[in-house]
Coordinates of C-alpha atoms and ligand atoms in Angstrom, one line a residue:
M11 CA 43.6 -79.0 12.6
L12 CA 44.1 -77.1 9.5
A13 CA 46.9 -77.6 7.0
K14 CA 47.8 -75.5 3.9
V15 CA 49.7 -76.9 1.0
R16 CA 50.7 -75.4 -2.3
S17 CA 49.9 -76.7 -5.7
A18 CA 48.8 -75.5 -9.2
T19 CA 46.2 -76.2 -11.9
V20 CA 46.5 -75.7 -15.6
L21 CA 44.0 -74.0 -17.9
G22 CA 45.0 -73.9 -21.6
V23 CA 48.8 -73.4 -21.4
E24 CA 48.7 -71.3 -18.2
G25 CA 49.4 -72.5 -14.7
H26 CA 47.5 -71.0 -11.8
P27 CA 48.5 -71.3 -8.1
V28 CA 46.1 -73.3 -5.9
R29 CA 46.2 -73.4 -2.1
V30 CA 45.0 -76.7 -0.8
E31 CA 43.5 -76.3 2.7
V32 CA 42.8 -79.5 4.6
H33 CA 40.7 -79.3 7.7
V34 CA 40.2 -82.3 10.0
A35 CA 37.7 -82.1 12.8
Q36 CA 35.5 -84.2 15.1
G37 CA 32.2 -85.3 13.6
L38 CA 30.7 -87.9 11.4
P39 CA 33.4 -89.3 9.1
C40 CA 33.3 -87.8 5.7
F41 CA 35.6 -86.3 3.1
T42 CA 34.4 -83.3 1.0
V43 CA 36.3 -81.4 -1.6
V44 CA 35.0 -77.8 -2.3
G45 CA 36.3 -74.9 -4.4
L46 CA 35.2 -75.6 -7.9
P47 CA 36.8 -79.0 -8.7
D48 CA 35.9 -80.6 -12.0
A49 CA 34.8 -84.2 -12.2
S50 CA 38.3 -85.8 -12.2
C51 CA 39.4 -83.4 -9.4
R52 CA 36.4 -84.4 -7.3
E53 CA 37.4 -88.0 -7.7
S54 CA 40.6 -87.2 -5.9
R55 CA 38.8 -88.1 -2.6
D56 CA 38.8 -91.8 -3.4
R57 CA 42.4 -91.9 -4.8
V58 CA 43.8 -89.9 -1.8
R59 CA 42.1 -92.1 0.7
A60 CA 43.2 -95.4 -0.9
A61 CA 46.8 -94.0 -1.5
V62 CA 47.2 -93.0 2.1
Q63 CA 45.9 -96.3 3.4
S64 CA 47.9 -98.4 1.0
S65 CA 51.0 -96.5 2.1
K66 CA 50.4 -97.6 5.7
F67 CA 49.6 -94.2 7.0
T68 CA 46.6 -93.7 9.3
W69 CA 43.3 -92.5 7.8
Q70 CA 41.4 -90.7 10.5
Q71 CA 37.7 -91.5 10.6
Q72 CA 36.9 -87.9 11.1
R73 CA 35.2 -85.0 9.3
I74 CA 37.7 -84.0 6.5
T75 CA 37.1 -80.9 4.4
V76 CA 39.4 -79.9 1.5
N77 CA 39.1 -76.4 0.2
L78 CA 40.8 -75.5 -3.1
A79 CA 41.5 -71.7 -3.1
P80 CA 41.0 -69.4 -4.8
T81 CA 37.4 -70.7 -5.1
S82 CA 36.7 -68.7 -8.2
L83 CA 39.1 -70.7 -10.3
R84 CA 38.1 -74.0 -11.8
K85 CA 40.5 -76.8 -10.8
V86 CA 41.0 -79.4 -13.4
G87 CA 42.6 -82.8 -13.6
S88 CA 44.2 -85.0 -11.0
G89 CA 47.4 -83.0 -10.3
L90 CA 46.1 -81.8 -6.9
D91 CA 45.9 -85.4 -5.5
L92 CA 49.4 -85.2 -4.0
A93 CA 48.8 -81.9 -2.3
M94 CA 45.6 -83.2 -0.7
A95 CA 47.4 -86.3 0.6
V96 CA 50.3 -84.2 2.0
G97 CA 47.7 -81.8 3.6
M98 CA 45.9 -84.7 5.1
L99 CA 49.1 -86.1 6.7
V100 CA 50.0 -82.7 8.1
A101 CA 46.6 -82.0 9.4
T102 CA 46.6 -85.4 11.2
H103 CA 50.2 -84.8 12.6
Q104 CA 51.8 -87.6 10.6
L105 CA 54.0 -85.1 8.9
S106 CA 55.4 -81.8 10.2
E107 CA 54.4 -78.6 8.5
R108 CA 58.0 -77.4 8.9
V109 CA 59.2 -79.9 6.3
T110 CA 56.3 -79.5 3.8
A111 CA 55.7 -75.8 3.8
H112 CA 58.4 -74.6 1.3
L113 CA 57.5 -77.1 -1.4
G114 CA 54.8 -77.2 -4.1
Y115 CA 53.2 -80.6 -5.0
L116 CA 52.0 -81.7 -8.4
A117 CA 51.2 -85.4 -9.1
E118 CA 48.3 -87.8 -9.4
L119 CA 48.1 -90.6 -6.9
G120 CA 47.5 -94.3 -7.8
L121 CA 45.4 -96.4 -5.4
D122 CA 48.6 -98.1 -4.3
G123 CA 50.2 -94.8 -3.3
S124 CA 52.3 -94.3 -6.4
L125 CA 52.9 -90.9 -7.8
R126 CA 51.8 -90.6 -11.4
P127 CA 52.8 -88.0 -14.0
V128 CA 50.3 -85.3 -15.0
P129 CA 50.0 -83.3 -18.2
G130 CA 51.1 -79.7 -18.2
V131 CA 53.9 -79.8 -15.7
L132 CA 55.8 -76.9 -17.4
P133 CA 53.0 -74.3 -17.2
A134 CA 52.0 -75.5 -13.7
L135 CA 55.6 -74.8 -12.5
D136 CA 55.1 -71.1 -13.6
A137 CA 52.6 -71.0 -10.7
L138 CA 55.0 -72.5 -8.2
S139 CA 57.9 -70.1 -8.7
E140 CA 58.2 -69.4 -4.9
V141 CA 58.5 -73.0 -3.8
R142 CA 60.5 -76.0 -4.6
P143 CA 58.4 -78.3 -6.9
V144 CA 57.8 -82.0 -6.1
V145 CA 56.5 -84.1 -9.0
A146 CA 56.2 -87.8 -9.9
L147 CA 59.5 -89.3 -10.8
A148 CA 58.2 -89.8 -14.3
N149 CA 57.7 -86.0 -14.6
L150 CA 61.1 -85.0 -13.1
A151 CA 63.0 -84.6 -16.4
E152 CA 60.3 -82.4 -17.7
A153 CA 60.1 -80.3 -14.5
R154 CA 63.9 -79.8 -14.5
L155 CA 63.8 -78.2 -17.9
L156 CA 62.4 -75.2 -16.1
R157 CA 63.3 -75.9 -12.5
P158 CA 66.7 -77.6 -11.9
D159 CA 65.9 -77.7 -8.2
A160 CA 62.7 -79.9 -8.7
V161 CA 62.6 -83.1 -6.8
G162 CA 60.5 -86.3 -7.4
A163 CA 59.4 -89.5 -5.8
A164 CA 58.0 -92.8 -7.0
D165 CA 55.4 -93.1 -4.3
L166 CA 54.0 -91.5 -1.1
R167 CA 56.2 -93.5 1.3
E168 CA 59.3 -92.5 -0.6
L169 CA 58.1 -88.9 -0.6
V170 CA 57.5 -88.8 3.2
A171 CA 60.8 -90.5 3.9
A172 CA 62.6 -87.8 1.8
L173 CA 60.6 -85.0 3.5
R174 CA 61.4 -86.3 7.0
G175 CA 65.1 -86.5 6.0
D176 CA 65.2 -90.2 6.5
E177 CA 66.2 -90.9 2.9
P178 CA 67.7 -88.8 0.1
W179 CA 65.4 -87.6 -2.7
P180 CA 65.4 -90.4 -5.3
E181 CA 66.8 -89.8 -8.8
P182 CA 65.0 -91.1 -11.9
P183 CA 66.7 -94.0 -13.7
P184 CA 68.8 -92.8 -16.7
P185 CA 66.9 -92.9 -20.0
H186 CA 67.1 -96.2 -21.7
A187 CA 68.7 -95.0 -24.9
P188 CA 69.9 -91.6 -25.9
S189 CA 66.8 -90.1 -27.5
L190 CA 67.6 -88.2 -30.6
A191 CA 65.4 -85.6 -32.1
P192 CA 63.8 -87.1 -35.3
A193 CA 66.0 -86.1 -38.2
H194 CA 64.2 -83.9 -40.7
K195 CA 63.9 -85.2 -44.2
D196 CA 66.3 -83.5 -46.5
L197 CA 65.5 -81.4 -49.6
S198 CA 68.4 -83.0 -51.4
D199 CA 66.3 -86.2 -51.8
V200 CA 63.9 -84.3 -54.1
Q201 CA 64.5 -84.6 -57.8
G202 CA 63.2 -82.0 -60.1
H203 CA 60.3 -79.8 -58.8
V204 CA 62.2 -76.6 -59.4
I205 CA 59.1 -74.3 -58.8
A206 CA 58.0 -76.2 -55.7
R207 CA 61.5 -76.1 -54.2
A208 CA 61.6 -72.3 -54.8
A209 CA 58.1 -72.0 -53.3
L210 CA 59.2 -73.9 -50.2
E211 CA 62.2 -71.6 -49.7
V212 CA 60.0 -68.5 -50.0
A213 CA 57.4 -70.0 -47.6
A214 CA 60.1 -70.7 -45.0
A215 CA 61.8 -67.3 -45.4
G216 CA 58.7 -65.1 -45.4
G217 CA 56.3 -67.3 -43.4
H218 CA 54.0 -67.3 -46.4
H219 CA 51.4 -70.1 -46.3
L220 CA 51.7 -72.5 -49.2
L221 CA 49.0 -74.4 -51.2
M222 CA 50.1 -77.1 -53.6
S223 CA 47.7 -78.6 -56.2
G224 CA 48.5 -81.6 -58.3
P225 CA 47.6 -85.2 -59.0
P226 CA 48.3 -88.0 -56.5
G227 CA 51.8 -89.2 -56.6
A228 CA 53.1 -85.8 -57.7
G229 CA 55.1 -85.5 -54.5
K230 CA 53.1 -82.9 -52.6
T231 CA 53.5 -84.7 -49.3
M232 CA 57.2 -85.4 -49.8
L233 CA 57.7 -81.6 -50.5
A234 CA 55.6 -80.6 -47.4
E235 CA 57.6 -82.8 -45.1
R236 CA 60.7 -81.0 -46.1
L237 CA 59.4 -77.5 -45.3
V238 CA 60.1 -77.8 -41.6
G239 CA 63.7 -78.6 -42.3
L240 CA 64.1 -75.2 -43.9
L241 CA 63.1 -73.3 -40.8
P242 CA 65.8 -72.0 -38.5
D243 CA 66.3 -73.6 -35.1
L244 CA 64.0 -72.4 -32.3
D245 CA 65.4 -69.7 -30.0
E246 CA 65.0 -70.2 -26.3
R247 CA 61.8 -68.2 -26.0
R248 CA 60.2 -70.2 -28.8
A249 CA 61.5 -73.5 -27.5
M250 CA 59.9 -72.8 -24.1
Q251 CA 56.6 -71.9 -25.8
V252 CA 56.6 -75.1 -27.9
S253 CA 57.5 -77.1 -24.7
R254 CA 54.7 -75.7 -22.7
V255 CA 52.1 -76.6 -25.3
H256 CA 53.5 -80.1 -25.8
S257 CA 53.7 -80.5 -22.0
V258 CA 50.0 -79.9 -21.7
A259 CA 49.4 -82.4 -24.4
S260 CA 51.7 -84.9 -22.7
Q261 CA 53.8 -85.0 -25.9
L262 CA 57.0 -83.5 -24.7
R263 CA 60.1 -85.7 -24.9
A264 CA 61.8 -84.1 -21.9
E265 CA 64.7 -86.6 -21.7
A266 CA 66.0 -85.0 -24.9
G267 CA 66.1 -81.6 -23.3
L268 CA 64.4 -78.5 -24.7
P269 CA 63.4 -79.0 -28.4
T270 CA 65.7 -77.2 -30.8
R271 CA 63.8 -77.8 -34.0
P272 CA 60.3 -76.5 -34.9
P273 CA 57.4 -78.9 -34.7
Y274 CA 55.8 -80.6 -37.7
R275 CA 52.2 -81.7 -37.5
A276 CA 50.2 -83.4 -40.2
P277 CA 46.6 -84.2 -38.9
H278 CA 44.3 -86.3 -41.1
H279 CA 41.2 -84.8 -42.4
T280 CA 39.1 -87.2 -40.3
A281 CA 40.5 -85.6 -37.1
S282 CA 37.8 -84.0 -34.9
L283 CA 37.3 -80.3 -34.6
V284 CA 38.5 -80.5 -31.0
A285 CA 41.6 -82.4 -32.0
M286 CA 42.3 -79.7 -34.6
I287 CA 41.5 -76.5 -32.8
G288 CA 41.7 -77.5 -29.1
G289 CA 39.3 -77.5 -26.2
G290 CA 37.2 -80.5 -25.3
S291 CA 37.8 -81.4 -21.7
S292 CA 37.5 -78.8 -19.0
M293 CA 41.3 -78.4 -19.2
L294 CA 40.9 -76.8 -22.6
R295 CA 43.7 -78.8 -24.2
P296 CA 45.6 -77.6 -27.2
G297 CA 44.7 -78.9 -30.6
E298 CA 46.9 -79.6 -33.7
I299 CA 47.1 -75.9 -34.6
S300 CA 48.7 -75.1 -31.2
L301 CA 50.9 -78.2 -31.3
A302 CA 52.2 -76.9 -34.7
S303 CA 52.8 -73.4 -33.3
G304 CA 56.3 -72.3 -34.0
G305 CA 56.6 -74.8 -36.8
V306 CA 54.6 -76.3 -39.7
L307 CA 51.1 -77.5 -40.0
F308 CA 50.5 -79.7 -43.1
L309 CA 46.9 -80.3 -44.3
D310 CA 46.9 -83.0 -47.0
E311 CA 43.8 -83.1 -49.1
L312 CA 42.6 -79.8 -47.9
G313 CA 39.3 -80.1 -49.9
E314 CA 38.4 -83.2 -47.8
F315 CA 38.5 -81.3 -44.5
P316 CA 35.0 -80.4 -43.2
V317 CA 33.9 -76.9 -43.9
A318 CA 33.5 -76.3 -40.1
H319 CA 37.2 -77.1 -39.7
L320 CA 38.3 -74.7 -42.5
E321 CA 36.1 -72.0 -41.0
A322 CA 37.7 -72.5 -37.6
F323 CA 41.2 -71.9 -39.1
R324 CA 40.4 -68.4 -40.1
Q325 CA 40.9 -66.7 -36.7
P326 CA 44.2 -68.5 -36.0
L327 CA 45.5 -67.7 -39.4
E328 CA 44.6 -64.1 -38.9
H329 CA 45.8 -63.6 -35.3
A330 CA 48.3 -66.5 -34.7
V331 CA 46.3 -67.4 -31.5
V332 CA 43.2 -69.4 -30.9
H333 CA 40.5 -68.4 -28.3
L334 CA 38.8 -71.3 -26.6
S335 CA 36.0 -71.1 -24.0
R336 CA 34.0 -73.5 -22.0
A337 CA 31.5 -72.5 -19.3
Q338 CA 33.0 -69.3 -17.8
H339 CA 36.5 -70.2 -18.8
H340 CA 38.3 -68.6 -21.6
V341 CA 41.9 -69.3 -22.6
V342 CA 44.1 -68.1 -25.4
L343 CA 46.5 -70.7 -26.9
P344 CA 49.3 -70.0 -29.4
A345 CA 48.6 -70.9 -33.0
D346 CA 51.4 -69.3 -34.9
F347 CA 52.1 -71.9 -37.5
L348 CA 53.2 -72.0 -41.1
L349 CA 50.5 -73.6 -43.1
V350 CA 51.2 -75.9 -46.0
A351 CA 48.3 -77.6 -47.7
A352 CA 47.9 -79.9 -50.6
T353 CA 44.9 -80.5 -52.8
N354 CA 44.0 -82.6 -55.7
P355 CA 42.7 -80.6 -58.7
C356 CA 39.3 -82.5 -58.6
P357 CA 37.7 -85.5 -56.8
C358 CA 39.3 -88.1 -59.1
G359 CA 42.6 -86.4 -58.6
V360 CA 43.7 -86.3 -62.2
G361 CA 42.4 -82.9 -63.3
E362 CA 44.1 -81.3 -66.3
W363 CA 47.1 -83.7 -65.7
G364 CA 45.3 -86.6 -67.4
A365 CA 41.9 -88.1 -68.3
C366 CA 39.6 -86.6 -65.6
T367 CA 36.4 -88.6 -65.0
C368 CA 34.7 -86.0 -62.9
S369 CA 31.5 -84.2 -64.0
P370 CA 31.6 -80.4 -64.1
T371 CA 29.2 -80.3 -61.2
Q372 CA 31.5 -82.5 -59.1
V373 CA 34.5 -80.3 -59.9
A374 CA 32.6 -77.1 -59.1
R375 CA 31.4 -78.5 -55.8
Y376 CA 35.0 -79.7 -54.9
R377 CA 36.5 -76.3 -55.7
R378 CA 33.7 -74.4 -53.9
R379 CA 34.7 -76.0 -50.6
L380 CA 38.1 -74.4 -50.8
S381 CA 36.8 -71.0 -52.0
G382 CA 36.7 -67.8 -50.0
P383 CA 38.7 -66.7 -47.0
I384 CA 40.8 -69.8 -46.4
L385 CA 42.1 -69.7 -50.0
D386 CA 42.9 -66.1 -49.6
R387 CA 45.3 -66.8 -46.7
F388 CA 47.7 -68.6 -49.1
D389 CA 50.3 -66.2 -50.4
L390 CA 51.8 -69.0 -52.5
R391 CA 49.6 -71.3 -54.6
I392 CA 51.5 -73.6 -57.0
G393 CA 50.8 -76.5 -59.2
V394 CA 52.9 -79.6 -58.6
D395 CA 53.5 -81.6 -61.8
P396 CA 54.4 -85.3 -61.5
P397 CA 58.1 -85.4 -61.8
D398 CA 59.6 -85.6 -65.2
P399 CA 60.9 -89.2 -65.6
T400 CA 64.2 -87.9 -67.1
S401 CA 64.8 -85.9 -63.9
V402 CA 64.0 -88.9 -61.7
L403 CA 66.4 -91.1 -63.6
G404 CA 68.8 -88.3 -64.3
T405 CA 72.2 -87.8 -62.8
G406 CA 71.2 -89.3 -59.5
S407 CA 72.3 -86.2 -57.6
G408 CA 69.4 -84.4 -55.9
G409 CA 69.2 -80.7 -55.5
E410 CA 70.6 -78.4 -52.8
R411 CA 70.7 -79.7 -49.2
S412 CA 68.2 -78.3 -46.6
S413 CA 71.0 -76.8 -44.5
A414 CA 72.1 -74.6 -47.4
V415 CA 68.6 -73.3 -48.0
R416 CA 68.1 -72.9 -44.2
S417 CA 71.0 -70.5 -44.0
R418 CA 69.5 -68.3 -46.7
V419 CA 66.2 -68.5 -44.9
A420 CA 67.8 -67.4 -41.7
A421 CA 69.4 -64.4 -43.4
A422 CA 66.1 -63.4 -45.0
R423 CA 64.3 -63.7 -41.6
A424 CA 67.0 -61.5 -40.0
R425 CA 66.1 -58.8 -42.6
A426 CA 62.4 -59.1 -41.7
R427 CA 63.2 -58.8 -38.0
A428 CA 65.0 -55.5 -38.7
R429 CA 61.6 -54.3 -39.9
G430 CA 60.0 -55.1 -36.6
V431 CA 58.2 -58.3 -37.7
S432 CA 59.3 -61.9 -37.4
T433 CA 58.4 -62.7 -41.1
N434 CA 57.3 -60.6 -44.1
R435 CA 53.8 -62.3 -44.0
Q436 CA 53.0 -59.9 -41.1
L437 CA 53.6 -56.8 -43.1
D438 CA 50.4 -54.9 -43.9
G439 CA 49.6 -52.1 -46.3
E440 CA 51.3 -49.2 -44.6
Q441 CA 54.4 -51.2 -43.6
L442 CA 54.6 -52.5 -47.2
D443 CA 54.6 -48.9 -48.5
L444 CA 57.5 -48.2 -46.1
H445 CA 59.6 -51.4 -46.5
A446 CA 58.6 -52.7 -50.0
P447 CA 58.7 -49.7 -52.3
L448 CA 58.1 -50.5 -56.0
S449 CA 60.2 -49.5 -59.0
D450 CA 58.4 -47.8 -61.8
G451 CA 58.3 -51.0 -63.8
A452 CA 56.9 -53.0 -60.9
R453 CA 54.2 -50.4 -60.3
R454 CA 53.2 -50.5 -64.0
L455 CA 53.1 -54.3 -63.9
L456 CA 50.8 -54.4 -60.8
R457 CA 48.6 -51.7 -62.3
S458 CA 48.0 -53.7 -65.4
H459 CA 47.3 -56.9 -63.5
L460 CA 44.8 -54.9 -61.4
A461 CA 43.2 -53.2 -64.4
E462 CA 42.8 -56.6 -66.2
G463 CA 41.3 -58.1 -63.1
R464 CA 44.1 -60.7 -62.8
L465 CA 44.8 -59.5 -59.2
S466 CA 42.6 -58.3 -56.5
M467 CA 43.8 -55.3 -54.4
R468 CA 44.6 -57.7 -51.6
G469 CA 46.3 -60.0 -54.0
A470 CA 48.5 -57.2 -55.2
Q471 CA 49.5 -56.4 -51.7
R472 CA 50.3 -60.0 -50.8
A473 CA 52.3 -60.4 -54.0
R474 CA 54.3 -57.4 -52.9
A475 CA 55.1 -59.0 -49.6
V476 CA 56.2 -62.2 -51.4
A477 CA 58.4 -60.1 -53.8
L478 CA 60.0 -58.5 -50.7
T479 CA 60.8 -62.0 -49.4
L480 CA 62.3 -62.9 -52.8
A481 CA 64.5 -59.8 -52.6
D482 CA 65.5 -60.7 -49.0
L483 CA 66.5 -64.2 -50.2
A484 CA 68.6 -62.6 -52.9
G485 CA 70.0 -60.1 -50.4
V486 CA 68.9 -57.2 -52.5
D487 CA 67.9 -53.8 -51.1
G488 CA 66.0 -50.9 -52.7
P489 CA 62.7 -50.7 -54.7
L490 CA 61.3 -54.0 -55.9
D491 CA 61.9 -54.6 -59.6
A492 CA 59.3 -55.8 -62.1
D493 CA 60.9 -59.2 -62.5
R494 CA 60.6 -60.0 -58.8
V495 CA 57.1 -58.8 -58.6
E496 CA 56.1 -60.9 -61.7
Q497 CA 57.7 -63.9 -60.0
A498 CA 55.7 -63.2 -56.9
V499 CA 52.5 -62.9 -58.9
S500 CA 53.1 -66.2 -60.6
L501 CA 53.9 -67.9 -57.3
R502 CA 50.5 -66.6 -56.1
G503 CA 48.9 -68.7 -58.9
E504 CA 46.6 -65.9 -60.2
P505 CA 45.7 -66.5 -62.9
A506 CA 48.3 -68.9 -64.2
R507 CA 46.6 -71.8 -62.4
P508 CA 42.9 -70.9 -62.7
E509 CA 42.0 -74.3 -61.2
L510 CA 43.0 -72.9 -57.8
V511 CA 40.9 -69.8 -58.1
P512 CA 37.3 -70.8 -58.1
Ligands
ZN7 ZN1 38.6 -85.5 -61.9

């Protein structure tokens, strides 16, 4: 007999429907899986057989063929296990097709018959929109973010009992403790750092990538950690996008509901290229740049990252997506992050802030690594001085709270949206002409910077976008004045901080 059961597979962050066809016939006992399964999917055979037998159902010593349709699509992972087992039970008349047909199945099977969670439940559910999803009990909270009608079971026996109507669908135990979203570190803890605080606010408001240079202990990491707290809450569309990516990486804390705050990722420079960019297994998993999408990616010690990593950042920084391919498969993952990076001025880290022990060759080599296109992506490049002791010991009161800055950022972003972009970073030449007209003074200022070679053409355009963000933060309309443009040029670090411009 032939049984057809619905399931789904995930490539990148996209779910694809899969029809699992199980055919049981007379003949030499064997169990074959066809239809482009990857290695872990092929191993389903052994898990399904053991799970069915451990759950005290009958395993027919017959010729069993499982076809995964459409056959042109690669099936990855173990999420089709449950659909195969259900198909097997239907094809051998141990379960009625009437009770299984309107459901879609998505879980890995343990040898003992338990249903185990799988990564990527949220995108997989997109492919099961016409049926009621059945998942492992451990995946149920996640599935219900998207599908409140989803049901789950702890093992195959429990599932069959619920399908037959002998038992109600089990509910997961309540979460142990109310899981709270991690509180973001507050800007009010930061003493001094007037320029860096301003740069963080501009970065958050305009989506401008930020590079900080300074000696160790100057507070670069502490500042970077506070950037994400300045971003507005995620809207529902963004929250779903963030959840899908984190679901595929098994990093979604679904008990807490949809995330409301943007993600913050700070990978170490020893992370592999696959961990950073994504790919790897045949599932084409998201890397750090996709996990940071919608939020902040912090790269500490940017100069220590391998050149191949820095090269690989160029496309995502330009297009806000990353293209991954493996064999014939090609996926596009979101990579729309705000980049904040920190670097020491030289290998010993002291630079012009103290007695540097590096040779000129060492310094030149160090700076060359950061040169070129990646450096060009930072609209804001600031030096971070070690905090002035008097400001640390000063009045004891920090600066403004993150929430106050966040409301200015939200207002500035609303002005950008009125221009048809989500942040001013996305404005290019023509749009800048339209939305960021220059006053006569500002025009003269940029001309003289260009004539003296202190700004490139591109640098001048980027400074104009930053000046527009400064005006948005101040709530000012009309042509950009010279003061604001000068402020934007100095935040760009050309040439006030020559150590950043090799
Ligand atoms: Zn040095």
